[in-house]
Coordinates of C-alpha atoms and ligand atoms in Angstrom, one line a residue:
M548 CA 109.6 89.8 108.7
N549 CA 108.4 90.4 112.3
K550 CA 105.1 91.7 113.4
N551 CA 106.3 95.3 113.5
G552 CA 106.9 95.2 109.7
K553 CA 110.6 95.1 110.2
V554 CA 112.4 93.0 107.6
T555 CA 115.5 91.3 109.0
E556 CA 116.6 88.9 106.3
I557 CA 119.4 90.5 104.2
H558 CA 121.4 89.5 101.2
S559 CA 124.5 91.7 101.6
R560 CA 127.6 89.9 102.8
I561 CA 128.5 91.3 106.2
R562 CA 132.2 91.9 106.2
K563 CA 134.1 91.3 109.5
E564 CA 137.5 92.5 108.4
P565 CA 138.4 96.0 109.6
F566 CA 136.7 98.7 107.6
T567 CA 140.0 100.6 107.4
A568 CA 141.6 97.7 105.6
N569 CA 139.5 98.7 102.5
Y570 CA 138.7 102.3 103.1
E571 CA 140.5 105.5 104.0
L572 CA 138.5 107.8 106.1
L573 CA 138.7 111.4 104.9
G574 CA 137.9 112.7 108.4
K575 CA 135.3 115.0 107.0
E576 CA 132.0 114.4 108.8
L577 CA 129.1 114.5 106.3
G578 CA 126.4 114.5 109.0
R579 CA 125.0 112.9 112.1
G580 CA 121.8 111.9 113.6
K581 CA 120.7 110.4 116.9
F582 CA 122.6 107.1 116.7
A583 CA 124.7 107.5 113.6
V584 CA 127.7 109.4 112.3
V585 CA 128.3 109.6 108.6
K586 CA 131.8 110.2 107.2
K587 CA 133.3 110.5 103.8
C588 CA 135.7 107.8 102.8
T589 CA 137.7 106.5 99.8
E590 CA 137.7 102.9 98.7
K591 CA 141.4 101.9 98.5
A592 CA 140.9 99.4 95.6
T593 CA 139.1 101.9 93.3
G594 CA 139.7 105.4 94.6
K595 CA 136.0 106.0 94.6
Q596 CA 134.4 108.1 97.3
Y597 CA 131.6 106.8 99.6
A598 CA 129.7 107.9 102.7
A599 CA 130.2 105.5 105.6
K600 CA 127.3 105.5 108.1
F601 CA 128.5 104.2 111.5
L602 CA 125.6 102.8 113.5
R603 CA 125.9 101.8 117.2
K604 CA 124.4 98.4 117.8
R605 CA 123.5 99.2 121.4
R606 CA 121.4 102.3 122.0
K607 CA 120.2 103.2 125.5
G608 CA 121.2 99.8 126.7
E609 CA 119.1 98.0 124.1
D610 CA 120.3 95.7 121.3
C611 CA 119.3 97.4 118.0
R612 CA 121.0 95.0 115.6
M613 CA 117.6 94.0 114.1
D614 CA 116.7 97.6 113.4
I615 CA 119.9 98.0 111.5
M616 CA 119.2 94.8 109.6
N617 CA 115.8 96.2 108.7
E618 CA 117.5 99.4 107.4
I619 CA 119.8 97.3 105.2
A620 CA 117.0 95.1 103.9
V621 CA 115.0 98.1 102.8
L622 CA 118.0 99.6 101.1
E623 CA 118.5 96.3 99.3
S624 CA 114.9 96.2 98.2
A625 CA 115.1 99.6 96.6
K626 CA 118.4 98.9 94.8
A627 CA 116.7 99.3 91.4
N628 CA 115.6 102.9 92.0
P629 CA 118.1 105.6 91.3
Y630 CA 116.6 108.1 93.8
V631 CA 117.1 105.8 96.8
V632 CA 120.8 106.0 98.0
A633 CA 122.7 102.9 96.8
L634 CA 124.2 100.6 99.4
H635 CA 127.7 99.4 98.4
E636 CA 128.9 97.2 101.3
V637 CA 128.3 96.4 105.0
Y638 CA 130.9 96.0 107.8
E639 CA 130.4 94.8 111.4
T640 CA 132.6 95.3 114.4
T641 CA 131.8 94.3 118.0
S642 CA 130.1 97.6 118.7
E643 CA 129.0 99.0 115.3
I644 CA 127.6 98.2 111.9
I645 CA 129.0 100.4 109.0
L646 CA 126.9 101.0 105.9
V647 CA 129.0 102.0 102.9
L648 CA 126.7 104.2 100.9
E649 CA 126.9 106.1 97.7
C650 CA 128.1 109.6 98.6
A651 CA 125.6 112.3 98.0
A652 CA 128.1 115.2 97.8
G653 CA 125.5 118.0 97.6
G654 CA 124.3 117.6 101.1
E655 CA 120.9 118.0 102.6
I656 CA 118.1 119.9 100.8
F657 CA 117.6 121.4 104.2
N658 CA 120.4 123.8 103.5
Q659 CA 118.7 125.3 100.5
C660 CA 115.3 125.3 102.2
V661 CA 116.6 127.7 104.8
A662 CA 118.9 129.7 102.5
D663 CA 118.6 133.3 101.5
N664 CA 116.8 134.2 98.2
D665 CA 119.8 133.9 95.9
E666 CA 120.6 130.3 97.0
A667 CA 117.0 129.2 97.7
F668 CA 115.2 126.8 95.3
T669 CA 113.2 128.3 92.5
E670 CA 109.7 126.8 91.8
K671 CA 111.2 125.2 88.7
D672 CA 113.9 123.5 90.9
V673 CA 111.2 122.3 93.3
I674 CA 109.2 120.8 90.5
R675 CA 112.1 118.8 89.2
L676 CA 113.2 117.7 92.7
A677 CA 109.6 116.9 93.8
K678 CA 109.2 114.6 90.7
Q679 CA 112.3 112.8 91.7
I680 CA 111.3 112.4 95.4
L681 CA 107.9 111.2 94.2
T682 CA 109.4 108.7 91.8
G683 CA 111.5 107.3 94.6
V684 CA 108.7 107.2 97.1
A685 CA 106.2 105.7 94.5
F686 CA 108.8 102.9 94.0
L687 CA 109.0 102.3 97.8
H688 CA 105.2 102.3 98.1
R689 CA 104.7 99.9 95.2
N690 CA 107.0 97.6 97.1
N691 CA 105.0 98.1 100.3
V692 CA 107.7 100.1 102.0
V693 CA 107.0 103.2 104.0
H694 CA 109.8 105.5 104.9
L695 CA 108.2 107.3 107.9
D696 CA 110.9 109.9 108.3
L697 CA 110.8 112.0 105.1
K698 CA 112.2 115.5 105.9
P699 CA 114.8 117.9 104.4
Q700 CA 117.6 116.3 106.4
N701 CA 116.9 112.9 104.9
I702 CA 116.7 114.1 101.2
L703 CA 120.2 114.7 99.9
L704 CA 121.6 116.1 96.6
T705 CA 124.2 114.5 94.3
S706 CA 125.6 118.1 93.9
A707 CA 124.5 121.5 95.2
R708 CA 125.8 123.8 92.5
P709 CA 124.8 123.1 89.8
L710 CA 121.8 121.6 91.4
G711 CA 122.0 117.8 91.0
D712 CA 119.6 115.0 91.6
I713 CA 118.0 113.8 94.9
R714 CA 118.8 110.7 96.9
I715 CA 116.5 109.5 99.7
V716 CA 118.5 108.4 102.7
D717 CA 117.9 107.2 106.3
F718 CA 115.6 104.1 106.3
G719 CA 116.1 103.7 110.1
L720 CA 112.3 104.1 110.7
S721 CA 111.0 102.5 107.6
R722 CA 108.7 99.5 107.6
R723 CA 107.1 97.0 105.3
M724 CA 103.3 97.6 105.2
D725 CA 102.0 94.1 104.4
N726 CA 101.9 93.2 108.0
V727 CA 102.0 96.3 110.1
R728 CA 99.1 96.3 112.6
E729 CA 99.9 99.4 114.6
V730 CA 102.8 101.6 115.5
R731 CA 102.3 102.8 119.0
E732 CA 105.2 105.2 119.3
I733 CA 105.5 108.7 117.9
L734 CA 107.9 108.2 115.1
G735 CA 109.7 110.8 113.1
T736 CA 110.2 114.5 113.6
P737 CA 107.3 116.4 115.1
E738 CA 107.1 119.0 112.3
Y739 CA 106.7 116.4 109.6
V740 CA 104.6 113.7 111.2
A741 CA 101.0 113.1 110.0
P742 CA 97.9 113.6 112.1
E743 CA 97.3 109.8 112.2
V744 CA 100.7 109.3 113.8
L745 CA 99.8 111.8 116.6
S746 CA 96.5 110.1 117.2
Y747 CA 97.9 106.6 117.2
E748 CA 95.8 105.5 114.2
P749 CA 97.2 103.1 111.6
I750 CA 100.1 104.3 109.5
S751 CA 100.2 103.6 105.8
T752 CA 101.8 104.9 102.7
A753 CA 99.6 108.0 103.1
T754 CA 101.7 108.9 106.2
D755 CA 104.7 109.5 103.9
M756 CA 102.5 111.6 101.6
W757 CA 101.7 114.0 104.4
S758 CA 105.4 114.5 105.0
I759 CA 105.9 115.2 101.2
G760 CA 103.3 117.9 101.5
V761 CA 105.2 119.5 104.4
L762 CA 108.5 119.0 102.5
T763 CA 107.1 120.7 99.4
Y764 CA 105.7 123.6 101.5
V765 CA 109.1 124.1 103.1
M766 CA 111.0 123.9 99.8
L767 CA 108.8 126.5 98.2
T768 CA 108.3 129.0 101.0
G769 CA 111.3 128.4 103.4
E770 CA 108.7 128.1 106.2
S771 CA 107.7 125.1 108.2
P772 CA 103.9 125.0 108.0
F773 CA 103.0 123.5 111.3
L774 CA 106.0 124.6 113.5
G775 CA 104.8 126.3 116.7
D776 CA 106.8 127.8 119.5
E777 CA 106.3 124.7 121.6
K778 CA 106.0 121.0 120.6
Q779 CA 102.4 121.0 121.9
Q780 CA 101.5 123.9 119.5
T781 CA 103.1 122.1 116.6
F782 CA 101.0 119.0 117.4
L783 CA 97.8 121.1 117.7
N784 CA 98.6 122.8 114.3
I785 CA 99.0 119.4 112.7
S786 CA 95.8 117.8 114.1
Q787 CA 93.8 120.9 113.1
V788 CA 95.6 121.1 109.8
N789 CA 96.2 124.8 110.6
V790 CA 98.1 125.9 107.4
D791 CA 98.8 129.3 106.1
Y792 CA 98.1 129.4 102.3
S793 CA 98.1 133.2 102.1
Q794 CA 99.2 135.2 99.1
D795 CA 101.9 136.7 101.3
T796 CA 103.5 133.3 102.1
F797 CA 103.1 132.1 98.5
E798 CA 104.2 135.3 96.8
G799 CA 105.4 134.5 93.2
I800 CA 104.5 130.8 93.5
S801 CA 101.9 129.3 91.2
S802 CA 98.4 128.4 92.3
L803 CA 99.0 124.9 91.0
A804 CA 101.8 124.5 93.6
V805 CA 99.4 125.5 96.3
D806 CA 96.8 123.1 94.9
F807 CA 99.4 120.3 95.0
I808 CA 100.3 120.9 98.6
K809 CA 96.5 121.1 99.5
S810 CA 96.1 117.6 98.0
L811 CA 98.6 116.3 100.5
L812 CA 97.9 118.2 103.7
V813 CA 94.6 116.5 104.1
K814 CA 93.7 115.1 107.6
N815 CA 92.0 111.9 106.4
P816 CA 94.8 109.6 105.1
R817 CA 92.4 107.9 102.6
K818 CA 91.6 111.2 101.0
R819 CA 95.2 112.3 100.6
A820 CA 96.8 112.1 97.2
T821 CA 99.0 109.1 96.6
A822 CA 102.5 109.2 95.0
E823 CA 101.1 108.2 91.7
D824 CA 98.3 110.8 92.0
C825 CA 101.0 113.4 92.6
L826 CA 103.1 112.4 89.6
R827 CA 100.0 113.1 87.5
H828 CA 99.2 116.4 89.1
P829 CA 99.2 119.3 86.7
W830 CA 101.8 121.2 88.7
L831 CA 104.5 118.7 88.0
N832 CA 103.6 118.8 84.3
S833 CA 103.1 122.5 84.2
H834 CA 106.4 123.9 82.9
Q835 CA 104.8 125.0 79.6
H836 CA 102.1 126.9 81.5
L837 CA 104.6 128.6 83.7
H838 CA 107.0 129.3 80.9
M839 CA 109.8 127.8 82.9
R840 CA 111.7 125.5 80.7
P841 CA 111.2 123.7 77.4
A842 CA 109.6 120.2 77.7
S843 CA 112.5 117.8 77.7
S844 CA 112.4 114.7 75.6
L845 CA 112.9 112.7 78.8
D846 CA 109.6 113.9 80.3
E847 CA 106.7 111.5 80.3
P848 CA 103.9 112.5 77.9
E849 CA 101.3 114.7 79.5
M850 CA 98.2 113.1 80.8
S851 CA 94.9 114.5 79.6
Q852 CA 93.0 116.4 82.3
S853 CA 90.3 113.7 82.7
E854 CA 92.9 111.0 83.1
S855 CA 95.1 112.9 85.5
E856 CA 92.5 114.3 87.9
P857 CA 89.6 112.0 88.4
E858 CA 87.9 113.6 91.4
S859 CA 91.3 114.2 92.9
P860 CA 91.5 115.8 96.3
A861 CA 93.9 118.2 94.7
L862 CA 90.9 120.2 93.4
S863 CA 88.7 119.8 96.4
P864 CA 90.8 119.3 99.5
D865 CA 88.8 117.6 102.2
L866 CA 90.0 118.8 105.5
D867 CA 87.8 116.8 107.9
Ligands
LIG340 P1 120.2 109.2 111.2 O1 119.5 107.9 111.1 O2 121.1 109.2 112.4 O3 119.4 110.4 111.0 P2 121.1 109.5 108.4 O4 121.1 108.3 107.6 O5 119.9 110.5 108.3 O6 121.2 109.1 110.0 O7 122.4 110.3 108.2 C1 122.7 111.5 109.0 C2 123.1 112.6 108.1 O8 124.4 112.3 107.4 C3 122.2 113.0 107.0 O9 121.2 113.9 107.4 C4 123.1 113.6 105.9 O10 123.4 114.9 106.3 C5 124.4 112.7 106.1 N1 124.4 111.6 105.2 C6 123.7 110.4 105.3 N2 123.9 109.6 104.3 C7 124.7 110.3 103.4 C8 125.2 110.0 102.1 N3 125.0 108.8 101.5 N4 126.0 110.9 101.5 C9 126.2 112.1 102.1 N5 125.7 112.5 103.3 C10 125.0 111.6 104.0
LIG341 MG1 118.4 111.2 109.4

């Protein structure tokens, strides 16, 4: 691991034979980001479908192979968690590295976040998906990994209709925390970054928790809480924690949901709820109060109130 918290030792075999010797590209582009294109493909030997992420090794004239090795190492370390996308194989050509990933056929949750009412998530959906996101993120955090780019474009679904399960993707910015001193660049997408990132203060697992607060807000309301007309306004809204919790915006949404979001959109990272705190929050264990669905036998037993909320910021958000 180097001083930026990037892990570069990987276990996967890097295959040098042509990717197309073993896979057939289906031409269909699943998505793209700044430096990557993701395409659907079929493994010839098994007929199984995967998502191939093609990453350029040189970006803006710089060698980024180590960044890609970090992305691979993080995926390897999260192999045991079902909510982190599975890495199947890795290929390397002179110009690219190709990650063969489990295909999340339901696409980005972004699509449902901005959808019209009939396609948008219900609160019951958001509770189920938020639990899955938090289970995945709690796993990463227990392993001292921070994602640093949690947003609706990086949270995918195994299927859209019927609504499937989530898969966390895009570990391009993630870091190991054991050794991170400082991160002196503004990482991530403005709308989702935490105040400490904007003020160049140390990042931590709490930085991801802020993004989960924003993510939950967007999934429930369809609105981005800090987005301003200009980038500067967005940054100001974030640093002032200028959030609209009005009845109007949260019409038909439970007060427990608002309480949950308030426990995350807290300026001081130390006072922000952790992933484990969130998993114990009454909102995620509230289906019986909300009459939304019968408690499934797979659910964890409910915590008692005193166990689940010991002076939690959920009940007294501290917006200093
Ligand atoms: P970048 O680092 O360039 O943002 P991502 O890993 O986020 O790359 O991939 C870009 C987009 O490709 C995602 O937002 C998503 O729409 C799609 N995508 C990525 N991985 C998968 C996957 N495993 N299955 C289906 N679609 C994917
Ligand atoms: Mg991405």
